[in-house]
Amino acid sequence: MKKLALASALLFAFSAHAQLHKNIDSVADYAVNTYQNAQVHTLTNLVAFPTVNKDSISAPQNPDFINFKSVLKMKAAELGFDYQDLGYTVLIGMGKQADKVTVVTHGDVQPANASKWKQSPFIIDTSEPGKLVGRGTEDDKGAIATALYAMKAIKDKGIELDNRIELMIYLAEESDWGPLTEFMKTYEQPKYAVTIDASYPVVVAEKGWSLIAPTFNATSKQTGVYVSDVAGGAFKSQIPEDASLVLHNASTAVIDSLKAKAKTLSEVEFNFEEQGKSLKITVKGMSAHSSEPESGVNAIAHLSELFKDIALENNSDGQLIKFVNQLIGLDIHGKQFGNIAYEHEFMGPMSVAPTVIERDGNALTLAINARRPVGKDESVLKQQINSAINEWETANNVTLTKVETIIGTPMLLDNAPHAQKLLDIFKHFTGDEQADFVSIGGGTNAKLFDNAVSFGPSMPGKRYTGHSEHEFITLEQLELNLRMYTAMMIELGNM
């Protein structure tokens, strides 16, 4: 009798689960059929605000952010949700339950070079079939729009949830985690937290965002071959698409050798332009999120590689070129940088990429963005970085002005209680039964929550376009995200 009772209980549980899946599919279909166009319209409105943080004014006082939040407030009221403006953080909620599911996203975006876009990066471009091109479409305003209409579909259907759904929109994720870190000291940790600022299937590990930033400040006699006006990159978390310098006192033979080598570096496009007795050399690569350096082509690294066999004077510009060549090169994993390279069996290798050059008079600062997995102690890594730089200084008779080093903390979760549920949702809606948990090079606000994992919005195996100068999301992806986020909220809302 006990066996019969157990079998009946299992059969009932299976039937109940199957019925739940059927109900979820129905609500997901409803969400797409009813709100696909609405989420595109809302995304278009959100992208229109250039919510790029500036040093001169904080986000809560910035008119672009104020107007962005006014649209969110209006949308929350229109859809029937509660709204809280807490300065750097906006909360949009559904339900009054004691327990909650926090869906974490951000409303600020990285800068965009308007000259590299067909039209303003803050106007949705639909000239490419099936794509919505614009800054923030993939990172992270598309996810905000999708989350809102997933909540609305659930509300429309009158589905009762055990947990409140709370959409958290932070306004300085790309530049300053300080205000959110402070906010989290008083924010009640949710029952479950999910960031929608990464990729599928389910992200359970994130590398630590790290920075190595040496400053070069030296002059030279300018009697031999030297370079000046070295420039490149846009911001620290983007693989640089452009780099340039001016070459002086170079013989015809040296110039011919540079042009010959440029032809061998076929991943990038070089341009040589005479400027009086000097030669301006520019290189065009391909921008990408610096968490995925393999997705881009680094213009700074390739410009330096061009001069690998050229003896340059030891001014600031020449020192920077030597530093990149000797400690980084075209490798993306730090294998030339002393002993800093390492990897983790699940999270993969550390990545190291020169991303932007900043000039202050004669002083040049090179930002090198590293993403590190677990597996090496922070103090050991910092010591190895310092040793490699000290050895380079000695070998090249250089004294750097300063070196800023930030070692980020990686995250690896193996006990998030809702991770398997999210993986099941991904498998169900994509049909990919081989899908599994993944690690990413990027870092999201998941690190500030207990047991937070990331769920989309970008698909595995596809190039992430956030932070690039051709950011987009497809209509097909928006539709799939709406289905899966609707399912996620129902499942976790009743878990």
PDB file of C-alpha atoms in Angstrom, residues 76-289:
ATOM      1  CA  ALA A  76       5.026  51.335 -14.179  1.00  0.00           C
ATOM      2  CA  ALA A  77       1.808  53.268 -13.546  1.00  0.00           C
ATOM      3  CA  GLU A  78       0.434  52.330 -16.968  1.00  0.00           C
ATOM      4  CA  LEU A  79       1.115  48.628 -16.378  1.00  0.00           C
ATOM      5  CA  GLY A  80      -0.189  48.633 -12.799  1.00  0.00           C
ATOM      6  CA  PHE A  81       3.056  48.225 -10.817  1.00  0.00           C
ATOM      7  CA  ASP A  82       4.408  50.047  -7.794  1.00  0.00           C
ATOM      8  CA  TYR A  83       7.397  52.336  -8.339  1.00  0.00           C
ATOM      9  CA  GLN A  84      10.187  53.575  -6.076  1.00  0.00           C
ATOM     10  CA  ASP A  85      12.821  56.119  -7.089  1.00  0.00           C
ATOM     11  CA  LEU A  86      15.726  55.683  -4.680  1.00  0.00           C
ATOM     12  CA  GLY A  87      18.275  57.883  -6.417  1.00  0.00           C
ATOM     13  CA  TYR A  88      20.701  55.571  -8.145  1.00  0.00           C
ATOM     14  CA  THR A  89      18.240  52.680  -7.975  1.00  0.00           C
ATOM     15  CA  VAL A  90      14.699  52.258  -9.254  1.00  0.00           C
ATOM     16  CA  LEU A  91      12.429  49.468  -8.022  1.00  0.00           C
ATOM     17  CA  ILE A  92       9.346  48.429  -9.996  1.00  0.00           C
ATOM     18  CA  GLY A  93       7.286  45.804  -8.203  1.00  0.00           C
ATOM     19  CA  MET A  94       4.345  43.488  -8.623  1.00  0.00           C
ATOM     20  CA  GLY A  95       2.701  42.106  -5.496  1.00  0.00           C
ATOM     21  CA  LYS A  96       2.847  42.718  -1.752  1.00  0.00           C
ATOM     22  CA  GLN A  97       4.106  39.300  -0.676  1.00  0.00           C
ATOM     23  CA  ALA A  98       6.668  39.125   2.127  1.00  0.00           C
ATOM     24  CA  ASP A  99       9.151  37.111   0.078  1.00  0.00           C
ATOM     25  CA  LYS A 100      10.406  38.428  -3.234  1.00  0.00           C
ATOM     26  CA  VAL A 101      12.252  37.581  -6.409  1.00  0.00           C
ATOM     27  CA  THR A 102      14.569  40.404  -7.464  1.00  0.00           C
ATOM     28  CA  VAL A 103      15.281  40.708 -11.180  1.00  0.00           C
ATOM     29  CA  VAL A 104      18.410  42.820 -11.507  1.00  0.00           C
ATOM     30  CA  THR A 105      19.261  45.035 -14.461  1.00  0.00           C
ATOM     31  CA  HIS A 106      20.732  48.473 -15.223  1.00  0.00           C
ATOM     32  CA  GLY A 107      19.696  51.563 -17.136  1.00  0.00           C
ATOM     33  CA  ASP A 108      23.046  53.249 -17.778  1.00  0.00           C
ATOM     34  CA  VAL A 109      25.000  52.543 -20.941  1.00  0.00           C
ATOM     35  CA  GLN A 110      28.538  52.847 -22.224  1.00  0.00           C
ATOM     36  CA  PRO A 111      29.571  55.803 -24.414  1.00  0.00           C
ATOM     37  CA  ALA A 112      29.035  55.509 -28.155  1.00  0.00           C
ATOM     38  CA  ASN A 113      31.064  57.089 -30.939  1.00  0.00           C
ATOM     39  CA  ALA A 114      28.343  58.534 -33.171  1.00  0.00           C
ATOM     40  CA  SER A 115      30.666  58.588 -36.199  1.00  0.00           C
ATOM     41  CA  LYS A 116      30.706  54.789 -36.178  1.00  0.00           C
ATOM     42  CA  TRP A 117      26.928  54.367 -36.397  1.00  0.00           C
ATOM     43  CA  LYS A 118      24.652  54.742 -39.432  1.00  0.00           C
ATOM     44  CA  GLN A 119      22.570  57.192 -37.424  1.00  0.00           C
ATOM     45  CA  SER A 120      22.526  58.392 -33.839  1.00  0.00           C
ATOM     46  CA  PRO A 121      23.269  55.467 -31.490  1.00  0.00           C
ATOM     47  CA  PHE A 122      20.406  56.757 -29.365  1.00  0.00           C
ATOM     48  CA  ILE A 123      17.805  56.295 -32.084  1.00  0.00           C
ATOM     49  CA  ILE A 124      16.731  52.739 -32.912  1.00  0.00           C
ATOM     50  CA  ASP A 125      17.999  51.838 -36.389  1.00  0.00           C
ATOM     51  CA  THR A 126      15.845  49.252 -38.187  1.00  0.00           C
ATOM     52  CA  SER A 127      17.678  49.332 -41.518  1.00  0.00           C
ATOM     53  CA  GLU A 128      19.096  45.846 -40.938  1.00  0.00           C
ATOM     54  CA  PRO A 129      16.291  43.280 -41.305  1.00  0.00           C
ATOM     55  CA  GLY A 130      15.272  41.677 -38.031  1.00  0.00           C
ATOM     56  CA  LYS A 131      17.618  43.836 -35.924  1.00  0.00           C
ATOM     57  CA  LEU A 132      17.156  46.788 -33.581  1.00  0.00           C
ATOM     58  CA  VAL A 133      20.472  48.649 -33.598  1.00  0.00           C
ATOM     59  CA  GLY A 134      21.217  51.162 -30.850  1.00  0.00           C
ATOM     60  CA  ARG A 135      23.194  51.728 -27.678  1.00  0.00           C
ATOM     61  CA  GLY A 136      21.602  49.761 -24.841  1.00  0.00           C
ATOM     62  CA  THR A 137      19.510  47.422 -26.966  1.00  0.00           C
ATOM     63  CA  GLU A 138      21.381  44.360 -25.667  1.00  0.00           C
ATOM     64  CA  ASP A 139      23.010  45.945 -22.612  1.00  0.00           C
ATOM     65  CA  ASP A 140      20.613  46.478 -20.883  1.00  0.00           C
ATOM     66  CA  LYS A 141      17.510  48.369 -21.919  1.00  0.00           C
ATOM     67  CA  GLY A 142      16.116  45.529 -23.995  1.00  0.00           C
ATOM     68  CA  ALA A 143      16.053  43.376 -20.876  1.00  0.00           C
ATOM     69  CA  ILE A 144      14.246  46.103 -18.931  1.00  0.00           C
ATOM     70  CA  ALA A 145      11.486  46.331 -21.547  1.00  0.00           C
ATOM     71  CA  THR A 146      11.145  42.540 -21.671  1.00  0.00           C
ATOM     72  CA  ALA A 147      10.912  42.206 -17.896  1.00  0.00           C
ATOM     73  CA  LEU A 148       8.159  44.812 -17.715  1.00  0.00           C
ATOM     74  CA  TYR A 149       5.952  43.004 -20.216  1.00  0.00           C
ATOM     75  CA  ALA A 150       6.633  39.587 -18.722  1.00  0.00           C
ATOM     76  CA  MET A 151       5.299  41.001 -15.462  1.00  0.00           C
ATOM     77  CA  LYS A 152       2.335  42.540 -17.271  1.00  0.00           C
ATOM     78  CA  ALA A 153       1.393  39.243 -18.957  1.00  0.00           C
ATOM     79  CA  ILE A 154       1.396  37.486 -15.587  1.00  0.00           C
ATOM     80  CA  LYS A 155      -0.700  40.256 -14.080  1.00  0.00           C
ATOM     81  CA  ASP A 156      -3.175  40.140 -16.971  1.00  0.00           C
ATOM     82  CA  LYS A 157      -3.718  36.427 -16.490  1.00  0.00           C
ATOM     83  CA  GLY A 158      -4.368  36.855 -12.776  1.00  0.00           C
ATOM     84  CA  ILE A 159      -1.706  34.314 -11.825  1.00  0.00           C
ATOM     85  CA  GLU A 160      -1.194  34.204  -8.086  1.00  0.00           C
ATOM     86  CA  LEU A 161       2.440  34.056  -6.969  1.00  0.00           C
ATOM     87  CA  ASP A 162       3.896  33.188  -3.589  1.00  0.00           C
ATOM     88  CA  ASN A 163       6.665  35.756  -4.047  1.00  0.00           C
ATOM     89  CA  ARG A 164       6.670  39.400  -5.054  1.00  0.00           C
ATOM     90  CA  ILE A 165       8.448  40.206  -8.339  1.00  0.00           C
ATOM     91  CA  GLU A 166      10.717  43.230  -8.004  1.00  0.00           C
ATOM     92  CA  LEU A 167      12.578  44.659 -10.998  1.00  0.00           C
ATOM     93  CA  MET A 168      15.695  46.500  -9.850  1.00  0.00           C
ATOM     94  CA  ILE A 169      17.204  49.024 -12.277  1.00  0.00           C
ATOM     95  CA  TYR A 170      20.564  50.446 -11.208  1.00  0.00           C
ATOM     96  CA  LEU A 171      21.898  53.571 -12.898  1.00  0.00           C
ATOM     97  CA  ALA A 172      25.685  53.296 -12.622  1.00  0.00           C
ATOM     98  CA  GLU A 173      26.536  49.652 -13.322  1.00  0.00           C
ATOM     99  CA  GLU A 174      28.961  50.601 -16.082  1.00  0.00           C
ATOM    100  CA  SER A 175      30.944  53.092 -14.030  1.00  0.00           C
ATOM    101  CA  ASP A 176      30.471  53.013 -10.262  1.00  0.00           C
ATOM    102  CA  TRP A 177      29.215  50.189  -8.075  1.00  0.00           C
ATOM    103  CA  GLY A 178      29.689  52.272  -4.922  1.00  0.00           C
ATOM    104  CA  PRO A 179      26.115  53.579  -4.592  1.00  0.00           C
ATOM    105  CA  LEU A 180      24.639  50.118  -5.142  1.00  0.00           C
ATOM    106  CA  THR A 181      27.069  48.534  -2.686  1.00  0.00           C
ATOM    107  CA  GLU A 182      25.911  51.078  -0.114  1.00  0.00           C
ATOM    108  CA  PHE A 183      22.259  50.517  -1.039  1.00  0.00           C
ATOM    109  CA  MET A 184      22.611  46.760  -0.570  1.00  0.00           C
ATOM    110  CA  LYS A 185      23.558  47.288   3.076  1.00  0.00           C
ATOM    111  CA  THR A 186      19.916  48.094   3.827  1.00  0.00           C
ATOM    112  CA  TYR A 187      18.124  46.275   0.990  1.00  0.00           C
ATOM    113  CA  GLU A 188      16.526  43.080   2.246  1.00  0.00           C
ATOM    114  CA  GLN A 189      18.061  40.173   0.370  1.00  0.00           C
ATOM    115  CA  PRO A 190      15.471  38.480  -1.839  1.00  0.00           C
ATOM    116  CA  LYS A 191      14.462  34.838  -1.711  1.00  0.00           C
ATOM    117  CA  TYR A 192      15.913  34.519  -5.228  1.00  0.00           C
ATOM    118  CA  ALA A 193      17.889  36.962  -7.359  1.00  0.00           C
ATOM    119  CA  VAL A 194      18.439  36.822 -11.103  1.00  0.00           C
ATOM    120  CA  THR A 195      20.411  39.295 -13.172  1.00  0.00           C
ATOM    121  CA  ILE A 196      19.344  39.689 -16.790  1.00  0.00           C
ATOM    122  CA  ASP A 197      22.565  41.377 -17.849  1.00  0.00           C
ATOM    123  CA  ALA A 198      24.631  38.512 -19.186  1.00  0.00           C
ATOM    124  CA  SER A 199      23.973  35.414 -21.254  1.00  0.00           C
ATOM    125  CA  TYR A 200      22.182  32.096 -21.388  1.00  0.00           C
ATOM    126  CA  PRO A 201      21.798  29.266 -20.475  1.00  0.00           C
ATOM    127  CA  VAL A 202      22.485  30.089 -16.786  1.00  0.00           C
ATOM    128  CA  VAL A 203      25.576  31.953 -15.587  1.00  0.00           C
ATOM    129  CA  VAL A 204      26.852  30.602 -12.273  1.00  0.00           C
ATOM    130  CA  ALA A 205      30.381  32.025 -12.460  1.00  0.00           C
ATOM    131  CA  GLU A 206      31.789  35.454 -13.311  1.00  0.00           C
ATOM    132  CA  LYS A 207      35.390  36.502 -13.617  1.00  0.00           C
ATOM    133  CA  GLY A 208      36.645  39.419 -11.554  1.00  0.00           C
ATOM    134  CA  TRP A 209      36.994  42.776 -13.348  1.00  0.00           C
ATOM    135  CA  SER A 210      40.583  43.895 -12.855  1.00  0.00           C
ATOM    136  CA  LEU A 211      42.748  46.781 -14.008  1.00  0.00           C
ATOM    137  CA  ILE A 212      46.456  47.361 -14.531  1.00  0.00           C
ATOM    138  CA  ALA A 213      47.178  50.974 -15.446  1.00  0.00           C
ATOM    139  CA  PRO A 214      50.814  52.078 -15.829  1.00  0.00           C
ATOM    140  CA  THR A 215      51.594  55.755 -16.442  1.00  0.00           C
ATOM    141  CA  PHE A 216      54.503  56.717 -18.698  1.00  0.00           C
ATOM    142  CA  ASN A 217      56.058  60.186 -18.484  1.00  0.00           C
ATOM    143  CA  ALA A 218      59.397  60.703 -20.208  1.00  0.00           C
ATOM    144  CA  THR A 219      60.991  62.809 -22.906  1.00  0.00           C
ATOM    145  CA  SER A 220      63.698  61.968 -25.426  1.00  0.00           C
ATOM    146  CA  LYS A 221      66.149  63.852 -27.643  1.00  0.00           C
ATOM    147  CA  GLN A 222      64.012  63.355 -30.762  1.00  0.00           C
ATOM    148  CA  THR A 223      67.087  62.878 -32.910  1.00  0.00           C
ATOM    149  CA  GLY A 224      66.389  59.253 -33.803  1.00  0.00           C
ATOM    150  CA  VAL A 225      63.225  57.393 -34.782  1.00  0.00           C
ATOM    151  CA  TYR A 226      60.449  58.246 -32.356  1.00  0.00           C
ATOM    152  CA  VAL A 227      56.659  58.290 -32.121  1.00  0.00           C
ATOM    153  CA  SER A 228      54.243  60.825 -30.682  1.00  0.00           C
ATOM    154  CA  ASP A 229      50.503  61.359 -30.312  1.00  0.00           C
ATOM    155  CA  VAL A 230      49.837  57.724 -29.472  1.00  0.00           C
ATOM    156  CA  ALA A 231      46.090  57.308 -28.989  1.00  0.00           C
ATOM    157  CA  GLY A 232      43.574  54.509 -28.901  1.00  0.00           C
ATOM    158  CA  GLY A 233      40.417  53.121 -27.376  1.00  0.00           C
ATOM    159  CA  ALA A 234      37.231  54.629 -26.007  1.00  0.00           C
ATOM    160  CA  PHE A 235      36.671  53.194 -22.523  1.00  0.00           C
ATOM    161  CA  LYS A 236      38.129  50.586 -20.199  1.00  0.00           C
ATOM    162  CA  SER A 237      35.614  47.819 -20.873  1.00  0.00           C
ATOM    163  CA  GLN A 238      35.758  47.893 -24.655  1.00  0.00           C
ATOM    164  CA  ILE A 239      38.259  46.227 -26.956  1.00  0.00           C
ATOM    165  CA  PRO A 240      39.606  49.256 -28.872  1.00  0.00           C
ATOM    166  CA  GLU A 241      38.592  49.589 -32.494  1.00  0.00           C
ATOM    167  CA  ASP A 242      40.895  52.504 -33.291  1.00  0.00           C
ATOM    168  CA  ALA A 243      44.489  53.456 -32.535  1.00  0.00           C
ATOM    169  CA  SER A 244      46.986  55.856 -34.065  1.00  0.00           C
ATOM    170  CA  LEU A 245      50.360  57.538 -33.687  1.00  0.00           C
ATOM    171  CA  VAL A 246      52.697  59.858 -35.551  1.00  0.00           C
ATOM    172  CA  LEU A 247      56.094  58.533 -36.676  1.00  0.00           C
ATOM    173  CA  HIS A 248      59.095  60.866 -36.922  1.00  0.00           C
ATOM    174  CA  ASN A 249      62.608  60.655 -38.404  1.00  0.00           C
ATOM    175  CA  ALA A 250      61.952  57.339 -40.116  1.00  0.00           C
ATOM    176  CA  SER A 251      63.959  56.398 -43.201  1.00  0.00           C
ATOM    177  CA  THR A 252      62.374  55.132 -46.386  1.00  0.00           C
ATOM    178  CA  ALA A 253      63.625  51.659 -45.522  1.00  0.00           C
ATOM    179  CA  VAL A 254      61.918  51.756 -42.098  1.00  0.00           C
ATOM    180  CA  ILE A 255      58.658  52.985 -43.621  1.00  0.00           C
ATOM    181  CA  ASP A 256      58.769  50.318 -46.319  1.00  0.00           C
ATOM    182  CA  SER A 257      59.316  47.621 -43.682  1.00  0.00           C
ATOM    183  CA  LEU A 258      56.353  48.909 -41.659  1.00  0.00           C
ATOM    184  CA  LYS A 259      54.095  48.872 -44.705  1.00  0.00           C
ATOM    185  CA  ALA A 260      55.213  45.353 -45.564  1.00  0.00           C
ATOM    186  CA  LYS A 261      54.499  44.145 -42.038  1.00  0.00           C
ATOM    187  CA  ALA A 262      51.118  45.892 -42.037  1.00  0.00           C
ATOM    188  CA  LYS A 263      50.064  43.660 -44.906  1.00  0.00           C
ATOM    189  CA  THR A 264      50.766  40.570 -42.791  1.00  0.00           C
ATOM    190  CA  LEU A 265      48.501  41.828 -39.983  1.00  0.00           C
ATOM    191  CA  SER A 266      45.436  41.092 -42.041  1.00  0.00           C
ATOM    192  CA  GLU A 267      42.878  41.224 -39.203  1.00  0.00           C
ATOM    193  CA  VAL A 268      43.150  45.007 -39.096  1.00  0.00           C
ATOM    194  CA  GLU A 269      43.252  47.837 -41.600  1.00  0.00           C
ATOM    195  CA  PHE A 270      46.262  50.195 -41.570  1.00  0.00           C
ATOM    196  CA  ASN A 271      46.427  53.630 -43.110  1.00  0.00           C
ATOM    197  CA  PHE A 272      49.624  55.611 -43.711  1.00  0.00           C
ATOM    198  CA  GLU A 273      49.252  59.368 -44.197  1.00  0.00           C
ATOM    199  CA  GLU A 274      52.137  61.774 -44.750  1.00  0.00           C
ATOM    200  CA  GLN A 275      52.078  64.839 -42.497  1.00  0.00           C
ATOM    201  CA  GLY A 276      54.958  67.038 -43.625  1.00  0.00           C
ATOM    202  CA  LYS A 277      58.119  65.168 -42.714  1.00  0.00           C
ATOM    203  CA  SER A 278      56.188  62.839 -40.397  1.00  0.00           C
ATOM    204  CA  LEU A 279      53.873  59.913 -41.013  1.00  0.00           C
ATOM    205  CA  LYS A 280      50.554  59.350 -39.282  1.00  0.00           C
ATOM    206  CA  ILE A 281      49.673  55.682 -38.911  1.00  0.00           C
ATOM    207  CA  THR A 282      46.167  54.607 -37.985  1.00  0.00           C
ATOM    208  CA  VAL A 283      44.727  51.160 -37.455  1.00  0.00           C
ATOM    209  CA  LYS A 284      41.131  50.004 -37.448  1.00  0.00           C
ATOM    210  CA  GLY A 285      40.206  46.805 -35.611  1.00  0.00           C
ATOM    211  CA  MET A 286      36.844  45.702 -34.259  1.00  0.00           C
ATOM    212  CA  SER A 287      35.318  46.730 -30.951  1.00  0.00           C
ATOM    213  CA  ALA A 288      33.875  44.206 -28.512  1.00  0.00           C
ATOM    214  CA  HIS A 289      33.068  43.830 -24.838  1.00  0.00           C
TER     215      HIS A 289
END
